[in-house]
CSV table of C-alpha atoms in Angstrom, one decimal:
chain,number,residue,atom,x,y,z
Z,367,UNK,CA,-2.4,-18.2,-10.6
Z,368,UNK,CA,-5.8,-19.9,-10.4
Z,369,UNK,CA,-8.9,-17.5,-10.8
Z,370,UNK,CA,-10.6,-16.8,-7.3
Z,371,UNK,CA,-13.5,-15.6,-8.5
Z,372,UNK,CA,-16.1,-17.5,-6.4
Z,373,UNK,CA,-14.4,-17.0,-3.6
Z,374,UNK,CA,-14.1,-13.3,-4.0
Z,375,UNK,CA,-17.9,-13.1,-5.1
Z,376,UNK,CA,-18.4,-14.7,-1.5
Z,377,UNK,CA,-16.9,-12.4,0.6
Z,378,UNK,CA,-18.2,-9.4,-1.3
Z,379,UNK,CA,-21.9,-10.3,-1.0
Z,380,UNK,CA,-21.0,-10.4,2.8
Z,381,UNK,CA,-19.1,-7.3,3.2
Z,382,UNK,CA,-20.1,-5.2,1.3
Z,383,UNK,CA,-23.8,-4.5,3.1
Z,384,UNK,CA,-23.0,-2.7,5.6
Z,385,UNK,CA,-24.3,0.9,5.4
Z,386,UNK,CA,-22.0,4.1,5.9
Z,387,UNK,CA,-23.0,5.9,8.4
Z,388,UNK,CA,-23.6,9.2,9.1
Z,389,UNK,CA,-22.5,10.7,12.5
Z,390,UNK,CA,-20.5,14.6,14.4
Z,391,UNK,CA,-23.0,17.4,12.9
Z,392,UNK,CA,-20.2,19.9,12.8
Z,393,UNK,CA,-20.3,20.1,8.5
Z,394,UNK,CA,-16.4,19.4,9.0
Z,395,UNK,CA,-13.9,16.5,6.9
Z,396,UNK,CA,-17.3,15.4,4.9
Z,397,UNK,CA,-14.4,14.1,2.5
Z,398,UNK,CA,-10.9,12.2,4.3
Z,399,UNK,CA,-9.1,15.6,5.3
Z,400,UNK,CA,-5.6,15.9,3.1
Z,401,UNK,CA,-2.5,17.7,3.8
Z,402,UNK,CA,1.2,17.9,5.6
Z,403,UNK,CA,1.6,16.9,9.2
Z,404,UNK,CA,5.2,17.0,11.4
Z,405,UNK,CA,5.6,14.5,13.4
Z,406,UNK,CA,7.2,11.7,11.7
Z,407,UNK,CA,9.7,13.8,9.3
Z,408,UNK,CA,10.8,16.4,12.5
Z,409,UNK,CA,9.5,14.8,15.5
Z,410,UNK,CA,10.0,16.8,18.8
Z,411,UNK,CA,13.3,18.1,17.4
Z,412,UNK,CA,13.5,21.6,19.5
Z,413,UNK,CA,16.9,22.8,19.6
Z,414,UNK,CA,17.0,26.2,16.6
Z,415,UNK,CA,20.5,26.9,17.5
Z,416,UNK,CA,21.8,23.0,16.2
Z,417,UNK,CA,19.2,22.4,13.6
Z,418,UNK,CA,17.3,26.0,12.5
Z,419,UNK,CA,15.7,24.2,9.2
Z,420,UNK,CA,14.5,21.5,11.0
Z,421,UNK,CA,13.1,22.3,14.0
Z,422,UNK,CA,9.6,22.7,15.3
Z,423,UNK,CA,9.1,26.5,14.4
Z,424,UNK,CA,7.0,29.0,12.8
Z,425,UNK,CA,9.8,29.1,10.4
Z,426,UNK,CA,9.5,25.6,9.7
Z,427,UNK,CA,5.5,25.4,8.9
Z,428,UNK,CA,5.1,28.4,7.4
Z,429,UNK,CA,7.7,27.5,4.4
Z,430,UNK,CA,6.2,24.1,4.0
Z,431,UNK,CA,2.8,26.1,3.9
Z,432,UNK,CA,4.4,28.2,0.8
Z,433,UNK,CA,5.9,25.1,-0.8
Z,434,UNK,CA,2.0,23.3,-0.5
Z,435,UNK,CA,1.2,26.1,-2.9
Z,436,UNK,CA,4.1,26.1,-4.8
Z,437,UNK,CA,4.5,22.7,-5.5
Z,438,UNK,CA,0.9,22.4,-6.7
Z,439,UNK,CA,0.0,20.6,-3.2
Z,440,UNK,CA,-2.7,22.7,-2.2
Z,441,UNK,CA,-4.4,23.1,-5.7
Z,442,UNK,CA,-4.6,19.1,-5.3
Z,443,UNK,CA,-6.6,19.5,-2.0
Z,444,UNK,CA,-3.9,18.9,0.5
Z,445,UNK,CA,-5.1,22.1,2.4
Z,446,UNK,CA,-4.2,21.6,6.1
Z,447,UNK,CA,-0.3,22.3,7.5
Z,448,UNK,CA,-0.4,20.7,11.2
Z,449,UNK,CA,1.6,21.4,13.9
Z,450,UNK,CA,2.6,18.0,16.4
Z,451,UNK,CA,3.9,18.0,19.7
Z,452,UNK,CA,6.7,20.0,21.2
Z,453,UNK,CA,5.2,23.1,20.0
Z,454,UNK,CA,4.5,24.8,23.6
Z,455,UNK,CA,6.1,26.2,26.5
Z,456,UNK,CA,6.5,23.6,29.3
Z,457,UNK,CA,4.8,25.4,31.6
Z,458,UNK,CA,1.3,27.3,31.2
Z,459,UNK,CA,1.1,30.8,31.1
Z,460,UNK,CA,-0.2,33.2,34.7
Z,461,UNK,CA,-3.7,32.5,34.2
Z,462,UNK,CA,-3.2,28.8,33.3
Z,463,UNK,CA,-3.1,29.4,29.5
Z,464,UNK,CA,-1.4,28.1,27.0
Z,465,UNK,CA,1.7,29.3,25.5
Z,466,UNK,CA,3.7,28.5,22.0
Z,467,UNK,CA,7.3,28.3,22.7
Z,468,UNK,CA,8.4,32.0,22.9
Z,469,UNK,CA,11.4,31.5,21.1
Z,470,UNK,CA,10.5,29.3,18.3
Z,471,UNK,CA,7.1,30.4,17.7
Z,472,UNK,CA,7.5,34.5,18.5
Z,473,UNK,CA,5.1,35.4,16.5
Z,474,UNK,CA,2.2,32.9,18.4
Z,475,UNK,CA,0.0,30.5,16.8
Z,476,UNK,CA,-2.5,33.1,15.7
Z,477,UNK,CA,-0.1,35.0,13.6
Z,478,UNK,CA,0.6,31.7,11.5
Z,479,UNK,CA,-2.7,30.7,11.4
Z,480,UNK,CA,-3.6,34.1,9.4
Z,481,UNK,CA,-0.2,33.6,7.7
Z,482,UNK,CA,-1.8,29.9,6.6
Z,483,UNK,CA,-5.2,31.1,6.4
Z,484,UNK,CA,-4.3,34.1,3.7
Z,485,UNK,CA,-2.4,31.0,1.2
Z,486,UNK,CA,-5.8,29.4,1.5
Z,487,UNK,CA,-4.1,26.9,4.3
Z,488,UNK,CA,-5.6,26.1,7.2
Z,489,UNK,CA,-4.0,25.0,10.2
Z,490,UNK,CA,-4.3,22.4,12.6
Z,491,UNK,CA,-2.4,22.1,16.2
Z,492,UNK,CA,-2.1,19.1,18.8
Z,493,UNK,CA,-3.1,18.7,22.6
Z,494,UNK,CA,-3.2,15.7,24.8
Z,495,UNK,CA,-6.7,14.6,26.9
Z,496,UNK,CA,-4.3,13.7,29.7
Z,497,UNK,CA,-1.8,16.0,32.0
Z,498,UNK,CA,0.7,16.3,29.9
Z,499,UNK,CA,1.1,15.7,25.8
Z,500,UNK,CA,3.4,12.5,25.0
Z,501,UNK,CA,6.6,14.4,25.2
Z,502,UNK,CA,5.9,16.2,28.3
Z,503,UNK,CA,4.1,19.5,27.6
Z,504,UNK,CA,0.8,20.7,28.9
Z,505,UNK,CA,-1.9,18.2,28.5
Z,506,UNK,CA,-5.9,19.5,28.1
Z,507,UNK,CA,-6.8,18.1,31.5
Z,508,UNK,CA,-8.2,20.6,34.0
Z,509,UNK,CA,-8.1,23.5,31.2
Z,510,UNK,CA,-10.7,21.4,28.7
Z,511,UNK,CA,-13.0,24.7,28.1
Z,512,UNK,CA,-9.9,27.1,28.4
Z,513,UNK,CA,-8.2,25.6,26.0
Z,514,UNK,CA,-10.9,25.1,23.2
Z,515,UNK,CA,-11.3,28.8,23.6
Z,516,UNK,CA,-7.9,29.3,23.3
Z,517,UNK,CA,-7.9,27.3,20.1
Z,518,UNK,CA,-10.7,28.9,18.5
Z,519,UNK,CA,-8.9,32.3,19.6
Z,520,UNK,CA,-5.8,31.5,17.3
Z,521,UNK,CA,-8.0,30.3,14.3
Z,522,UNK,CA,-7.0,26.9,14.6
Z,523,UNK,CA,-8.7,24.1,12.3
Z,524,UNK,CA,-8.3,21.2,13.3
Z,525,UNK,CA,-7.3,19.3,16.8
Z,526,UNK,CA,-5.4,16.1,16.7
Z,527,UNK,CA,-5.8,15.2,20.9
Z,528,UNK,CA,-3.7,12.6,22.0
Z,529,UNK,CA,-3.8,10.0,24.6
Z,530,UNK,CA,-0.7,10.1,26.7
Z,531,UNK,CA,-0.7,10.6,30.6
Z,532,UNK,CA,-4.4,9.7,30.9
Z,533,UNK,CA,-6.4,6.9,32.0
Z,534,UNK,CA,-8.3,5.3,29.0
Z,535,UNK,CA,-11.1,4.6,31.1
Z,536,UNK,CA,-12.0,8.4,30.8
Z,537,UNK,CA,-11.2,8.9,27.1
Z,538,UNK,CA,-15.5,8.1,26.8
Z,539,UNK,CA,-16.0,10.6,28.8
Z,540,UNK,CA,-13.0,13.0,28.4
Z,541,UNK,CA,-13.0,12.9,24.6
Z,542,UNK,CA,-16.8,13.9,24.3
Z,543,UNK,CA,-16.5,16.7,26.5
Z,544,UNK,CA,-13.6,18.3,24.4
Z,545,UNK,CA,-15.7,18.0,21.6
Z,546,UNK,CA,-18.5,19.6,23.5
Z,547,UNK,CA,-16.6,22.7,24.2
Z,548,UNK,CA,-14.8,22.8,20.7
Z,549,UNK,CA,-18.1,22.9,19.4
Z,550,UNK,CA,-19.4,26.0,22.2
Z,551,UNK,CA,-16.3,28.1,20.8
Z,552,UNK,CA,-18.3,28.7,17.1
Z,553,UNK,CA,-15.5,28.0,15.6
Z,554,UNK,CA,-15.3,24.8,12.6
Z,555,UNK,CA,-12.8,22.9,14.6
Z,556,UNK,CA,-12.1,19.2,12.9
Z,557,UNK,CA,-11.3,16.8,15.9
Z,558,UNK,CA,-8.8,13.7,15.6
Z,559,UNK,CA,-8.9,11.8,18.1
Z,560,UNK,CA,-5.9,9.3,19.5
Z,561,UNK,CA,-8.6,7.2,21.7
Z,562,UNK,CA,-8.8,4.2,19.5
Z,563,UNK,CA,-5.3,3.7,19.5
Z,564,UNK,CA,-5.0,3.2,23.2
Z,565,UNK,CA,-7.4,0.8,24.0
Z,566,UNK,CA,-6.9,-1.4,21.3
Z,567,UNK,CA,-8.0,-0.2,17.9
Z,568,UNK,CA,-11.4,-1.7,19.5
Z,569,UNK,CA,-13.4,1.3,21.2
Z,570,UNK,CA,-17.3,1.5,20.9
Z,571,UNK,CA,-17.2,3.2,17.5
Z,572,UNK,CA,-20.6,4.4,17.6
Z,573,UNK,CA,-19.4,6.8,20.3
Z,574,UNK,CA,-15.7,7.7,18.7
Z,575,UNK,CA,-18.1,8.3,15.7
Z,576,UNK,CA,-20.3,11.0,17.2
Z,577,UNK,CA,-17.5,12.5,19.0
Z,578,UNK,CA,-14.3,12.4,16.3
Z,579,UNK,CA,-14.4,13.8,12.8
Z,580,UNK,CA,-10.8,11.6,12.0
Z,581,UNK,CA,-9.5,9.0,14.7
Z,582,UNK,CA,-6.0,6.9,14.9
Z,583,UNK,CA,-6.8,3.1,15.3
Z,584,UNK,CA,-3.3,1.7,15.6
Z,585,UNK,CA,0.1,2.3,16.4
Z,586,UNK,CA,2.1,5.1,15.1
Z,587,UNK,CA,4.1,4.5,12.1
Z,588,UNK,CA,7.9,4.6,11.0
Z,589,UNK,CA,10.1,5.1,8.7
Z,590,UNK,CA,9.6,1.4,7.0
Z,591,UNK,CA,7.7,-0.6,4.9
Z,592,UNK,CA,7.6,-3.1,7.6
Z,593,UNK,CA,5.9,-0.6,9.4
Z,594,UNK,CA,3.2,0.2,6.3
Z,595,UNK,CA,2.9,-3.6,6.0
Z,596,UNK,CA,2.1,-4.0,9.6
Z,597,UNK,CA,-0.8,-1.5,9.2
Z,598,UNK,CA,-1.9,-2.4,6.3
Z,599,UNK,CA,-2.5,-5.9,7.4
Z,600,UNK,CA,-4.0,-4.8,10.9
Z,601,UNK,CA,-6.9,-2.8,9.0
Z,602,UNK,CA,-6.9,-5.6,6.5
Z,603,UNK,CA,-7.9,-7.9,9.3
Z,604,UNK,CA,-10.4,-5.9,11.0
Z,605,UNK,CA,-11.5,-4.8,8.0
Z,606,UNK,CA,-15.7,-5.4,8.9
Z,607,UNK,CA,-15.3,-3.1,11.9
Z,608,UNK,CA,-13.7,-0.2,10.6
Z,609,UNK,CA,-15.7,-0.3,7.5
Z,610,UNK,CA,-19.0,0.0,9.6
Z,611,UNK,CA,-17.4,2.4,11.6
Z,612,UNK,CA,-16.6,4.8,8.9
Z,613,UNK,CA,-18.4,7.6,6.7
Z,614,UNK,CA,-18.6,11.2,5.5
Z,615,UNK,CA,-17.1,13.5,8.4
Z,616,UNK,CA,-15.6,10.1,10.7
Z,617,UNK,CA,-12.9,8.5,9.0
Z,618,UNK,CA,-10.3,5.7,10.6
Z,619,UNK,CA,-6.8,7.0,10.4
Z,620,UNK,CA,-3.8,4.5,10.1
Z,621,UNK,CA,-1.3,7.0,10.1
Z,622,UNK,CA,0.8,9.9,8.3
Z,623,UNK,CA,1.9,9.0,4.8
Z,624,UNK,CA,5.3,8.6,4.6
Z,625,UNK,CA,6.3,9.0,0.6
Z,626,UNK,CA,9.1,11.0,0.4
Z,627,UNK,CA,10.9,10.0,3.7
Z,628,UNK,CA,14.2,8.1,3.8
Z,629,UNK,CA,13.3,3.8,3.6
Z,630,UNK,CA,10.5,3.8,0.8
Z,631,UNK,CA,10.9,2.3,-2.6
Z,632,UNK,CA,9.2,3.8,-5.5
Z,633,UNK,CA,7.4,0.4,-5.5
Z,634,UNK,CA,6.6,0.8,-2.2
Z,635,UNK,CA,5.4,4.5,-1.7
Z,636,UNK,CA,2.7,3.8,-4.8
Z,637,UNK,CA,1.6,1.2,-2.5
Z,638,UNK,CA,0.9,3.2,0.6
Z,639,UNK,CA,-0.5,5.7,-1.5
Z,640,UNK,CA,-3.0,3.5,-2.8
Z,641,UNK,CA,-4.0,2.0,0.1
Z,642,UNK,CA,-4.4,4.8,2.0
Z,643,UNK,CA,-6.7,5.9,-0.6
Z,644,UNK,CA,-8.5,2.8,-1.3
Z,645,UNK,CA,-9.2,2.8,2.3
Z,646,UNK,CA,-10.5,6.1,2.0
Z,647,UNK,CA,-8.0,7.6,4.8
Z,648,UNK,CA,-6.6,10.8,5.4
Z,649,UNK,CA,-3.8,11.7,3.3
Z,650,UNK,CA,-1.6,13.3,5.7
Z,651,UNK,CA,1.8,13.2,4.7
Z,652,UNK,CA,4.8,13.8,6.3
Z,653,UNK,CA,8.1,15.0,4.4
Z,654,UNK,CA,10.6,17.9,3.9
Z,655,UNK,CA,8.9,19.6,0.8
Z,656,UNK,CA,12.5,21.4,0.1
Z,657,UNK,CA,13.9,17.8,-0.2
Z,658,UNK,CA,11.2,15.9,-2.0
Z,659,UNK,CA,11.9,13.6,-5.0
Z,660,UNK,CA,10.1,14.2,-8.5
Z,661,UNK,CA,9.0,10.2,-7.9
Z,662,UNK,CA,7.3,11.2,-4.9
Z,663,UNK,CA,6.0,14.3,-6.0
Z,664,UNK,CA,4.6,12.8,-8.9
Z,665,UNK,CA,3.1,10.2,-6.8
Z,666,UNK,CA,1.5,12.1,-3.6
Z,667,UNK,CA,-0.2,15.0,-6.6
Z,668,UNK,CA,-1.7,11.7,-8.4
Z,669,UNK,CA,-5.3,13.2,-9.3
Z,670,UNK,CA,-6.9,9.9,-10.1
Z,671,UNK,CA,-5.9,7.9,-7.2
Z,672,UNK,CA,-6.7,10.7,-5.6
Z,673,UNK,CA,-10.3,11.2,-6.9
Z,674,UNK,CA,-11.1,7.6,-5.2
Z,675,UNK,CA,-9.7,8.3,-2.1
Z,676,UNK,CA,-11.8,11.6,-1.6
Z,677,UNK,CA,-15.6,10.3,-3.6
Z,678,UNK,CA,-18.2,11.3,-1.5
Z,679,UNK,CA,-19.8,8.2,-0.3
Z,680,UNK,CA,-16.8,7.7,1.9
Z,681,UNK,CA,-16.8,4.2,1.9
Z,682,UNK,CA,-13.5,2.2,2.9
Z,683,UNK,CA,-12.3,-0.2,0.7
Z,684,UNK,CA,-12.9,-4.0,1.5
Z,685,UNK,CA,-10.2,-6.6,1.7
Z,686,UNK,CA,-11.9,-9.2,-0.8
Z,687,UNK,CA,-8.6,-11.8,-1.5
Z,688,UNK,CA,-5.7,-12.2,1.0
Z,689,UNK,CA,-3.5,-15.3,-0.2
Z,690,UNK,CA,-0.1,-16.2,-2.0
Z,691,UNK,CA,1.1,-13.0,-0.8
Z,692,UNK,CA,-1.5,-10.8,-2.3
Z,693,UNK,CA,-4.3,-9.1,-1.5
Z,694,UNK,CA,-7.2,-7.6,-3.0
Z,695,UNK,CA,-9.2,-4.2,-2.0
Z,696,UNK,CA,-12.1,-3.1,-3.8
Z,697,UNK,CA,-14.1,0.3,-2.9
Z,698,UNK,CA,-17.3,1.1,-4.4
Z,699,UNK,CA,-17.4,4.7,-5.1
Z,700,UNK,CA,-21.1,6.3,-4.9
Z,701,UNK,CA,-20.5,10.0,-5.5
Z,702,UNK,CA,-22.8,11.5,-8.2
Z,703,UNK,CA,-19.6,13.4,-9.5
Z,704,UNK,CA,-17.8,9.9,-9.8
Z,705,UNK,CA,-15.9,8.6,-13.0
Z,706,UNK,CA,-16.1,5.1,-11.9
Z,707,UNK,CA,-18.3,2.3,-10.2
Z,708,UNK,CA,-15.1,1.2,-8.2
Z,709,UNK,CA,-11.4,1.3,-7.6
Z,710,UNK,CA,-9.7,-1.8,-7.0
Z,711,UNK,CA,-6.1,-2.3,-5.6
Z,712,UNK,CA,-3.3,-5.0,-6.2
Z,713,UNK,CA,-1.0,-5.5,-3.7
Z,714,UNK,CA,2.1,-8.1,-3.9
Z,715,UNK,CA,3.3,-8.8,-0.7
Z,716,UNK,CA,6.5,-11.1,-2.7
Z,717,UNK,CA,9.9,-9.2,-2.5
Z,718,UNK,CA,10.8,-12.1,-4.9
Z,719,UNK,CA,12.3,-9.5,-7.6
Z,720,UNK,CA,10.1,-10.7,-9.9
Z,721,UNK,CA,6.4,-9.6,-10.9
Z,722,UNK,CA,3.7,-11.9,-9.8
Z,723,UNK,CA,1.2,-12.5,-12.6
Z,724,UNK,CA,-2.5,-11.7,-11.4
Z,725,UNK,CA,-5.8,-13.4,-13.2
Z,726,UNK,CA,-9.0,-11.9,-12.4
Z,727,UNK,CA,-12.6,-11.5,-13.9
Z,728,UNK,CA,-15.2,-8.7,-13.5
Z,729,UNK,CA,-17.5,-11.2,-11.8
Z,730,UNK,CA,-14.2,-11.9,-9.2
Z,731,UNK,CA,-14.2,-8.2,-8.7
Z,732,UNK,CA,-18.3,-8.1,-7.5
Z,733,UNK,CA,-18.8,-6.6,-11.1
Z,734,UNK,CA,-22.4,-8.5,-12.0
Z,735,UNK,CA,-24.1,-6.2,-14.5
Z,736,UNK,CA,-24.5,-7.3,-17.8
Z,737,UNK,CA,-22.7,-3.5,-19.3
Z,738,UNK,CA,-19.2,-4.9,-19.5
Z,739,UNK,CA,-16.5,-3.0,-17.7
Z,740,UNK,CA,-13.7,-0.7,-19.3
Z,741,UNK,CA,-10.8,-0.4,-17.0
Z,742,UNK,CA,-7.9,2.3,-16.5
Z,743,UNK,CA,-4.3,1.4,-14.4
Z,744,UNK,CA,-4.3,4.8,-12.5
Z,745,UNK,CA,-0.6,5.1,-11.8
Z,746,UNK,CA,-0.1,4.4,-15.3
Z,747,UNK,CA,-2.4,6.8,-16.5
Z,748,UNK,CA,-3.6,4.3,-19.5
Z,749,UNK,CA,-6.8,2.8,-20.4
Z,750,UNK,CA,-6.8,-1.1,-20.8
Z,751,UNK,CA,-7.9,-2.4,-24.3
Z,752,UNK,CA,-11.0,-3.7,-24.3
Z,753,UNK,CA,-14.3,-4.5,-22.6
Z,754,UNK,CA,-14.5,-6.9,-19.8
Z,755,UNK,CA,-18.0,-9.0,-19.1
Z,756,UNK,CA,-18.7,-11.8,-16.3
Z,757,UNK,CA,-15.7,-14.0,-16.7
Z,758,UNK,CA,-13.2,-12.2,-18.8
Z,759,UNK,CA,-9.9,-13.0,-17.5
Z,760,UNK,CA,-8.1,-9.1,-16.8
Z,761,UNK,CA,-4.2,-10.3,-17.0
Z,762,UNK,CA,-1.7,-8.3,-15.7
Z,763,UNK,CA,1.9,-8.3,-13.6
Z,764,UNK,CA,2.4,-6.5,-10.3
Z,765,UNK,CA,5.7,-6.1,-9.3
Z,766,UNK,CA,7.3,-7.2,-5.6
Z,767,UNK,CA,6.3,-4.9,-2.7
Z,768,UNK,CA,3.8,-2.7,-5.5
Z,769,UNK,CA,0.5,-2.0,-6.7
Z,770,UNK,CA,-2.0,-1.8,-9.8
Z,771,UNK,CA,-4.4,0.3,-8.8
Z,772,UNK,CA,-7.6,0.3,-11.2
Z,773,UNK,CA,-10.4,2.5,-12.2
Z,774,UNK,CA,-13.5,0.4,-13.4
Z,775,UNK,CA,-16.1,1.4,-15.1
Z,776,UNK,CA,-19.4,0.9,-17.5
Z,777,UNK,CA,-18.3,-0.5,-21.2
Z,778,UNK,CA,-21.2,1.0,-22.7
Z,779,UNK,CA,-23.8,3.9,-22.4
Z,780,UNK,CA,-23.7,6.3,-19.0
Z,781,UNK,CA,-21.8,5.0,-15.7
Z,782,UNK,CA,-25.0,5.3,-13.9
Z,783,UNK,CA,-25.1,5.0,-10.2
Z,784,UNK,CA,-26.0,1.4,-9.7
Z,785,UNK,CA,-25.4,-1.2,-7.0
Z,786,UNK,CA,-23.0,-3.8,-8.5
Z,787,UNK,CA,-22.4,-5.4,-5.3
């Protein structure tokens, strides 16, 4: 492979300028939120009779609360269980309330929430802006204030609000105006906000910004690496936008992760995790936590990858190479509690079954100080020998459908927090 490091230098110096942004004052996700989420391991299954450890049930999210601690999930920061759709009553209650599903939630949300709340868990719950949620439940329209209060009554956390049933010409308005009443309640609610995903991926994010602490962009994903590949190279593609869009407490959202599921490689799940993190997204994963692998395990509690997915600047990662089947993120990292200048991602596209050699150089990477750089492969957990100046070539293999993922930083004396963009 032939170095690409003037290329790479190009398209750093342009994308790497714009500012993060700083937007929804309500102190809430100043770091990509982190924890276990439904929908794509249970869906809207409903029926407790059939399946009893596998429907949507108190039963069912307050054991994957205990395994979270158990498993060492929560003492890694994945601190939020949230409920998806299919958790209500069909109908609203006699004073146009809302009502968990009396026989799989008997206990109501409020009891689980201080059932979460007391493991140091903290729960979040979904709504719909429109009539009726995307399986047919109440939707927040007509009950907006009712059902904020209703929220904040139960000691929920967060609010992922979808779009279904709705006209996306009133998410600018409609959207807001939840916000504005989770906000009257007093209560820290985190709002994620399906908008973006239905008009586009392309809403005025300067608005979706002040309004939404964490916001979907895109469609929802599957079971599939062709799905995490799809989304992948949609955010890799409107990479500028998102980027500028993004910051402490308003993060873009592709979607649950999905290690742990049924159709992932081990290849393949490192990848999604270090994308999502590279991209500094939510890691919200969704899995049965009395099924999950070691590999998986192992992989989702990875503290280094990680520590560059939650730094404190918040920046996304930028997409600096895209050819031959590979591309190349870089993320500068800014926090003052940071171990490195940047993390940097290698991902091989070829399903070959053969590693594809990469060749790369500090400079190629946007790394321009004269320190040297020290580097560390973070799934590996190993330190690479030496120290790496200006055009150094860094040689190393990624394997079909996988990742390096690498920690950079100073050679010599203190990492100090310098531009090396």
């Amino acid at each position: 492979m032939k170095y690409f490091c003037s290329e790479i230098i190009c398209v750093v110096l342009v994308l790497v300028v714009t500012p993060v942004t700083y937007s929804l004052d309500n102190g809430l996700a100043r770091t990509p939120p982190m924890g276990w989420l439904a929908w794509e391991r249970f869906r809207c299954k409903i029926d407790c009779d059939k399946e009893p450890d596998h429907c949507i049930s108190e039963n069912l999210f307050l054991k994957m609360g205990e395994l979270l601690v158990k498993h060492g999930f929560l003492a890694a920061g994945y601190d939020h269980v949230n409920i998806d759709d299919c958790w209500s009553e069909k109908n609203r209650g006699p004073n146009g309330e809302l009502v968990a599903d009396r026989k799989r939630f008997p206990h109501g949300i409020k009891w689980l929430a201080d059932k979460l709340h007391g493991m140091g868990i903290k729960l979040g719950i979904y709504g719909d802006y429109g009539t009726k949620t995307c399986a047919g439940y109440p939707g927040i329209k007509g009950h907006i204030e009712q059902d904020a209060n209703t929220y904040a009554g139960w000691g929920v956390d967060m609010l992922k609000l979808d779009g279904c049933y709705a006209n996306a010409t009133e998410y600018p308005k409609g959207y807001p105006e939840v916000e504005h009443y989770l906000n009257a309640t007093g209560r820290p609610i985190a709002f994620s906000c399906s908008w973006p995903a239905y008009v586009g991926g392309k809403p005025n994010y300067t608005l979706v910004g002040e309004t939404c602490n964490l916001w979907r962009n895109y469609g929802d994903i599957q079971d599939s690496w062709d799905s995490v590949k799809s989304i992948i190279g949609w955010y890799g593609t409107n990479n500028e936008l998102l980027a500028a869009a993004q910051g402490p407490g308003k993060w873009n959202d592709p979607d649950m992760l999905i290690i742990g599921d049924f159709s992932l490689s081990y290849e393949e799940s490192k990848s999604q995790m270090a994308m999502w993190s590279i991209m500094a997204a939510p890691l919200l994963f969704s899995n049965d936590l009395r099924k999950i692998s070691r590999q998986a395990k192992e992989i989702l509690l990875n503290e280094e990858v990680i520590q560059i997915n939650q730094d404190e600047g918040g920046h996304m990662g930028k997409r600096i190479y895209n050819q031959n089947n590979l591309q190349i993120w870089v993320k500068q990292l800014t926090s003052m509690k940071r171990k490195y200048l940047i993390g940097a991602v290698f991902l091989n596209y070829n399903d070959y079954g053969t590693p594809q050699r990469v060749v790369t150089t500090p400079k190629a990477l946007g790394l321009v100080a004269g320190y040297g750089y020290k580097l560390r492969d973070l799934f590996e957990h190993l330190d690479i020998t030496g120290t790496y100046y200006h055009d150094d070539p860094i040689t190393f293999d990624v394997n079909p459908n996988g990742v390096v993922m690498l920690g950079v930083r100073v050679g010599i004396g203190e990492n100090k927090l310098i531009s090396i963009f």
